[in-house]
PDB file of C-alpha atoms and ligand atoms in Angstrom:
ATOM      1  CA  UNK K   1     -18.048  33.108  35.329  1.00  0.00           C
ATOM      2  CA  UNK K   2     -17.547  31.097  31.976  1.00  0.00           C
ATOM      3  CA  UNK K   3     -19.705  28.872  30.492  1.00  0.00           C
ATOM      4  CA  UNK K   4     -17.377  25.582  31.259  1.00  0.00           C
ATOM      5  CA  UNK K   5     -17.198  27.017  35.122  1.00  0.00           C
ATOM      6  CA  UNK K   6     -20.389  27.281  35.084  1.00  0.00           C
ATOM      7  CA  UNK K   7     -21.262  23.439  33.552  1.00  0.00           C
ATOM      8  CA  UNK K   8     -18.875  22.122  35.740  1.00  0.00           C
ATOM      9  CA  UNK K   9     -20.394  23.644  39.109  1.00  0.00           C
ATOM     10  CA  UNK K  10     -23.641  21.913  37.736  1.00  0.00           C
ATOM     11  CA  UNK K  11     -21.780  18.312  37.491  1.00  0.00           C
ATOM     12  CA  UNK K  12     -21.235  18.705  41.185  1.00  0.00           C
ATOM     13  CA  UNK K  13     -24.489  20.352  42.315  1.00  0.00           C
ATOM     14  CA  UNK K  14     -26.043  17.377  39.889  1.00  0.00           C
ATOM     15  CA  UNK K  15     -24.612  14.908  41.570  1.00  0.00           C
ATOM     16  CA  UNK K  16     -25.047  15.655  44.982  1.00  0.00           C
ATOM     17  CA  UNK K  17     -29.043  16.361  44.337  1.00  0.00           C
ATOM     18  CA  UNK K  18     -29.003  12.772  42.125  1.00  0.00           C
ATOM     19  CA  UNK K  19     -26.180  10.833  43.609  1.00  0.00           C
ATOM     20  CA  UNK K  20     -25.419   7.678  41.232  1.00  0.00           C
ATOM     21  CA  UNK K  21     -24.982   4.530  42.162  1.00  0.00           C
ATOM     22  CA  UNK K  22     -25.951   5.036  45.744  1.00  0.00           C
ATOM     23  CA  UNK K  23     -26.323   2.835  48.132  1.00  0.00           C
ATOM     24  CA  UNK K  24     -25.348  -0.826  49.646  1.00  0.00           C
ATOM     25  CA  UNK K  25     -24.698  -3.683  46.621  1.00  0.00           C
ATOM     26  CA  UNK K  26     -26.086  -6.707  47.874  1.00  0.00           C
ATOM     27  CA  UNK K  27     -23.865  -8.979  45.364  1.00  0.00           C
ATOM     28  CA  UNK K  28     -20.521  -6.823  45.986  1.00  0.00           C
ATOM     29  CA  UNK K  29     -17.803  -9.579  46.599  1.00  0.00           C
ATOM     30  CA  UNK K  30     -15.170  -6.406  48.136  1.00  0.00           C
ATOM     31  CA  UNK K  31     -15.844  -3.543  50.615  1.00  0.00           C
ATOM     32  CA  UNK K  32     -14.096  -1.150  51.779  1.00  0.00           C
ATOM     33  CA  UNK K  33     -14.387   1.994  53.796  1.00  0.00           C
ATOM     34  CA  UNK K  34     -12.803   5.800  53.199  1.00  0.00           C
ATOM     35  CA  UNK K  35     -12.659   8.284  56.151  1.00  0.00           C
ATOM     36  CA  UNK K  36     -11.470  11.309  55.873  1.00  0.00           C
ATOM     37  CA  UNK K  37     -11.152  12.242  59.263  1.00  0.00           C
ATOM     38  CA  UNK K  38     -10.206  16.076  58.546  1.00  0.00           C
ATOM     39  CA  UNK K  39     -13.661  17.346  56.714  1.00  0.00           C
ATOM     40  CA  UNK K  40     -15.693  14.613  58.477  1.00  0.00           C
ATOM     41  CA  UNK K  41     -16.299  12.437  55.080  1.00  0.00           C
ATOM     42  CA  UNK K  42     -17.411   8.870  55.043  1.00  0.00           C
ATOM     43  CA  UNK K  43     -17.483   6.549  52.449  1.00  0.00           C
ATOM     44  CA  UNK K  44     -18.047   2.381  52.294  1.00  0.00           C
ATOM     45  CA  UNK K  45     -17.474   1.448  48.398  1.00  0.00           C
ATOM     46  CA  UNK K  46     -19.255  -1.957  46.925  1.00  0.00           C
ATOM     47  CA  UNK K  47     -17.877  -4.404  44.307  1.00  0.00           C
ATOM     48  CA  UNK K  48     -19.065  -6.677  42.589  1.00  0.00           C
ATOM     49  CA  UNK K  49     -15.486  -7.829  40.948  1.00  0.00           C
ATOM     50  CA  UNK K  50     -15.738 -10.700  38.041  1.00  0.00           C
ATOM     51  CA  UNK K  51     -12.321 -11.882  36.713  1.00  0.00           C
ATOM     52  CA  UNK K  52     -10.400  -9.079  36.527  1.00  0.00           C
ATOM     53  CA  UNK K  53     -13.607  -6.078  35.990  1.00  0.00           C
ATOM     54  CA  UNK K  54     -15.383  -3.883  37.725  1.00  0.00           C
ATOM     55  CA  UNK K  55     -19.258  -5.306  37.197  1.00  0.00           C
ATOM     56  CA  UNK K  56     -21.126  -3.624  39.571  1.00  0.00           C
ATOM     57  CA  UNK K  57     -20.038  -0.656  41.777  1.00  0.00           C
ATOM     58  CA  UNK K  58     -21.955   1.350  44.546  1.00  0.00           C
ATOM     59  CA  UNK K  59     -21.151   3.899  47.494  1.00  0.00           C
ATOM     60  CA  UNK K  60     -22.820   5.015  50.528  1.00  0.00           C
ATOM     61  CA  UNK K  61     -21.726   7.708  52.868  1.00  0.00           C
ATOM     62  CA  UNK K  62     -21.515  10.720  54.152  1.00  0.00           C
ATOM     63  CA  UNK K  63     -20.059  13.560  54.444  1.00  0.00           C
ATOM     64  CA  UNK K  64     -19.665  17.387  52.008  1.00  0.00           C
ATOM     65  CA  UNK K  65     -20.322  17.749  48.726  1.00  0.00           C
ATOM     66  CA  UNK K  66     -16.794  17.355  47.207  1.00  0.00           C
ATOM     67  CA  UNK K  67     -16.851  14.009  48.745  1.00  0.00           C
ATOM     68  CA  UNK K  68     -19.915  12.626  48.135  1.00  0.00           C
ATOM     69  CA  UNK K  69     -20.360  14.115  44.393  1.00  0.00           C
ATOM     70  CA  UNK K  70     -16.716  12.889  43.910  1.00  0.00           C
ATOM     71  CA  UNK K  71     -17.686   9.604  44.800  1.00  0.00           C
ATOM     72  CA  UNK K  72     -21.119   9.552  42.861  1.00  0.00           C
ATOM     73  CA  UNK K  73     -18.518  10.326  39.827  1.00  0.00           C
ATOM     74  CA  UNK K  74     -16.179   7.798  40.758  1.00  0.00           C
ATOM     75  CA  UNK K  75     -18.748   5.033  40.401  1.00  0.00           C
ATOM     76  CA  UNK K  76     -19.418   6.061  36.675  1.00  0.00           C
ATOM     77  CA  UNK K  77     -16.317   6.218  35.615  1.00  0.00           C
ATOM     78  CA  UNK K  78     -14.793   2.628  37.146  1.00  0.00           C
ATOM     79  CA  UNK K  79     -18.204   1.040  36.416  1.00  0.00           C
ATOM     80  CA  UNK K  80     -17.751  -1.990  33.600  1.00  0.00           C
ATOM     81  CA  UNK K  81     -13.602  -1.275  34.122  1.00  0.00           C
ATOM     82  CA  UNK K  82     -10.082  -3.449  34.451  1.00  0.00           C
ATOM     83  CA  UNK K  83      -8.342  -2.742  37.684  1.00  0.00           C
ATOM     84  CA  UNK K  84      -5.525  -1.419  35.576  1.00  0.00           C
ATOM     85  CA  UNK K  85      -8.468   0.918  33.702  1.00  0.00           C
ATOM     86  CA  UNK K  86      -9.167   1.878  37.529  1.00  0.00           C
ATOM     87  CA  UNK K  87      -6.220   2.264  38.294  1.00  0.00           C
ATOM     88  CA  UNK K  88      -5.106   4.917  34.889  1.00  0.00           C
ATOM     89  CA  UNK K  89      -8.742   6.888  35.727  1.00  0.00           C
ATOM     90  CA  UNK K  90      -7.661   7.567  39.202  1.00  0.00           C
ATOM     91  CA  UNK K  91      -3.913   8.907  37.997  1.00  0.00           C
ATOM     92  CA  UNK K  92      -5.918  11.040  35.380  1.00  0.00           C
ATOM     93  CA  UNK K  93      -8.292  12.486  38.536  1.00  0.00           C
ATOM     94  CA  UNK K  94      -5.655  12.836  40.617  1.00  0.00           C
ATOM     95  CA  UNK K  95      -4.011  14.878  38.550  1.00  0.00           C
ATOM     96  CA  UNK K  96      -7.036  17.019  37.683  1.00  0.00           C
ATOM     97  CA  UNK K  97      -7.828  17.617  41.167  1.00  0.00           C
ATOM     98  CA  UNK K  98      -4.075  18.428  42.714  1.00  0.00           C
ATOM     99  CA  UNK K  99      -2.877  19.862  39.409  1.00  0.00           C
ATOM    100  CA  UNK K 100      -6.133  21.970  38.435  1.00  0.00           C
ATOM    101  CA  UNK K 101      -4.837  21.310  34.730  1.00  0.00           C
ATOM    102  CA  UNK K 102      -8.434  20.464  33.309  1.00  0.00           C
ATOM    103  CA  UNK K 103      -8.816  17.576  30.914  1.00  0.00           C
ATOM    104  CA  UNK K 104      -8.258  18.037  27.043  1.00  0.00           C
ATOM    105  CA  UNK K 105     -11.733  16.933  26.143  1.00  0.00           C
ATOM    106  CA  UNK K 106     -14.918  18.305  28.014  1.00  0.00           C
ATOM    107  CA  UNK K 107     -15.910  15.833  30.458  1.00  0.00           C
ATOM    108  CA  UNK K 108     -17.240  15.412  34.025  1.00  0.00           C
ATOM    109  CA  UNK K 109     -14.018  14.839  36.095  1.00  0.00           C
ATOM    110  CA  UNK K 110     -12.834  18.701  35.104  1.00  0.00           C
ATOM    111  CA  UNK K 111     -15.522  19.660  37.261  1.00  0.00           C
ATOM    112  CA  UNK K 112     -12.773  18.678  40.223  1.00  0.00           C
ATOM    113  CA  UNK K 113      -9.987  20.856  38.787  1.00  0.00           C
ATOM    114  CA  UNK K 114     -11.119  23.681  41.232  1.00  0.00           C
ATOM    115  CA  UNK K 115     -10.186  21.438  43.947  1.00  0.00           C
ATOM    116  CA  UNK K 116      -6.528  22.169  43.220  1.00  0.00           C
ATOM    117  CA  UNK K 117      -6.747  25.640  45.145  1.00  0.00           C
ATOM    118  CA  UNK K 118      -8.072  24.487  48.533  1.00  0.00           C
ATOM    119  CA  UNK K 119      -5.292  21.442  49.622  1.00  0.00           C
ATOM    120  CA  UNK K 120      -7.778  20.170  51.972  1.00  0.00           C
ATOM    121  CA  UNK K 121     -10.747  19.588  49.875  1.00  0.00           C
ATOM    122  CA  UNK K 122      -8.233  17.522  47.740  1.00  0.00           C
ATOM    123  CA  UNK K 123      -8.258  14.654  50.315  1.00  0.00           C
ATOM    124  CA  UNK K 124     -12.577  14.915  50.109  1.00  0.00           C
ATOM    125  CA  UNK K 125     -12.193  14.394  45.965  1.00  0.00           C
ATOM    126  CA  UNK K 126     -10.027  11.434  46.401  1.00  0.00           C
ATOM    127  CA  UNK K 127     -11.869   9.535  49.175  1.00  0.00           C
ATOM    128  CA  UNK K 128     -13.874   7.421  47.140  1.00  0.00           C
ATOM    129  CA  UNK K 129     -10.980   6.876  44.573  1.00  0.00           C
ATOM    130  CA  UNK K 130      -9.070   5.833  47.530  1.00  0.00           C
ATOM    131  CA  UNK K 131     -11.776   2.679  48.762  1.00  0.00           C
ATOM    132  CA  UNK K 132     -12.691   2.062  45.656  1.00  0.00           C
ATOM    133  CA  UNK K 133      -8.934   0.974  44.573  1.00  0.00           C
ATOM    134  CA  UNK K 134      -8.532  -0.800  47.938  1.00  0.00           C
ATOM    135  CA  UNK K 135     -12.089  -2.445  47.486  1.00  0.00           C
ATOM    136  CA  UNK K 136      -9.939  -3.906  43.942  1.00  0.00           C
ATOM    137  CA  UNK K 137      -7.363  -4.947  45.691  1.00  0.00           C
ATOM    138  CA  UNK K 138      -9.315  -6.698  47.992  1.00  0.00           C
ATOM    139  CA  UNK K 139      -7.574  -4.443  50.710  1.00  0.00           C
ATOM    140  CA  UNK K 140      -9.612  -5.273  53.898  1.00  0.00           C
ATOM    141  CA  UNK K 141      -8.005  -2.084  55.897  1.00  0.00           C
ATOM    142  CA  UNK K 142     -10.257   0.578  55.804  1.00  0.00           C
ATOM    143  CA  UNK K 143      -9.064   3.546  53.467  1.00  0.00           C
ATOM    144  CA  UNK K 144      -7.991   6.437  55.378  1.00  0.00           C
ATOM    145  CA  UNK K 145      -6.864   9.670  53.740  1.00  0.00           C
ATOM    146  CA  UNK K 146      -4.443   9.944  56.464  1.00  0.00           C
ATOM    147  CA  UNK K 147      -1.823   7.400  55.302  1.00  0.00           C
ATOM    148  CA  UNK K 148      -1.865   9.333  51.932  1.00  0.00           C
ATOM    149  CA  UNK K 149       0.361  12.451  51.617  1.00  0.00           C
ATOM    150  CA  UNK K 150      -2.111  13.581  48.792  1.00  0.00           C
TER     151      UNK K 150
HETATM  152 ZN1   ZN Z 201     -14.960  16.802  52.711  1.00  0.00          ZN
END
């Protein structure tokens, strides 16, 4: 196992055991709800939107570790972001995790790239992506990975 395998298995492990950002945000102004009927994942994503940026972003949920350390990661990355920001981060992931092409510069999304060489787990990596963006778009339907064919 490399070094950079082995730092990236600790991203995920990391935040599962510390998830960030977790829990209900009382001043989000958009919700919205992943399921990811498949693996069993859950996940309700918090704004707090002001103008066009991201202010404030939680999630809460349930569900395996891709999913819910994917969505911990998610929430750092969009935090303080445009929704066009969002939207560019979430093309870059989802290449990353249905590629497995891992990014240029070290950073915590490349822990995903594994994801690439189980299909399923790909729709547990992108579940929080997936209601965060509709949360932006102030998409009241709840986000289901089945409408995707990602
Ligand atoms: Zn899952």
């Amino acid at each position: 196992m490399s070094d950079l395998t082995d730092l990236y298995q600790q991203v995920i492990l990391d935040h599962n055991r510390r998830p960030r950002n977790r829990g209900k945000l009382p001043s989000a102004n958009r919700v919205a709800h992943g399921d990811n009927p498949t693996c069993g994942d859950q996940c309700d994503v918090y704004l707090r939107v002001d103008g066009d940026r991201i202010a404030e972003i939680s999630f809460d949920g349930s569900g395996c570790a891709i999913s819910q350390a994917s969505a911990s990661l998610m929430t750092t990355r969009l935090k303080g972001k445009t929704a066009a920001e969002a939207e560019k981060l979430y093309a870059e992931f989802h290449d990353i995790v249905t590629t497995g092409k891992e990014p240029e510069e070290i950073s915590d999304v490349g822990a995903f790239a594994g994801v690439h060489a189980f299909p399923a787990r790909i729709k547990c990596a992108t579940l929080g992506w997936h209601a965060a963006l509709n949360a932006l778009k102030g998409d009241p339907a709840p986000a289901t990975t089945e409408s995707h064919t990602d």
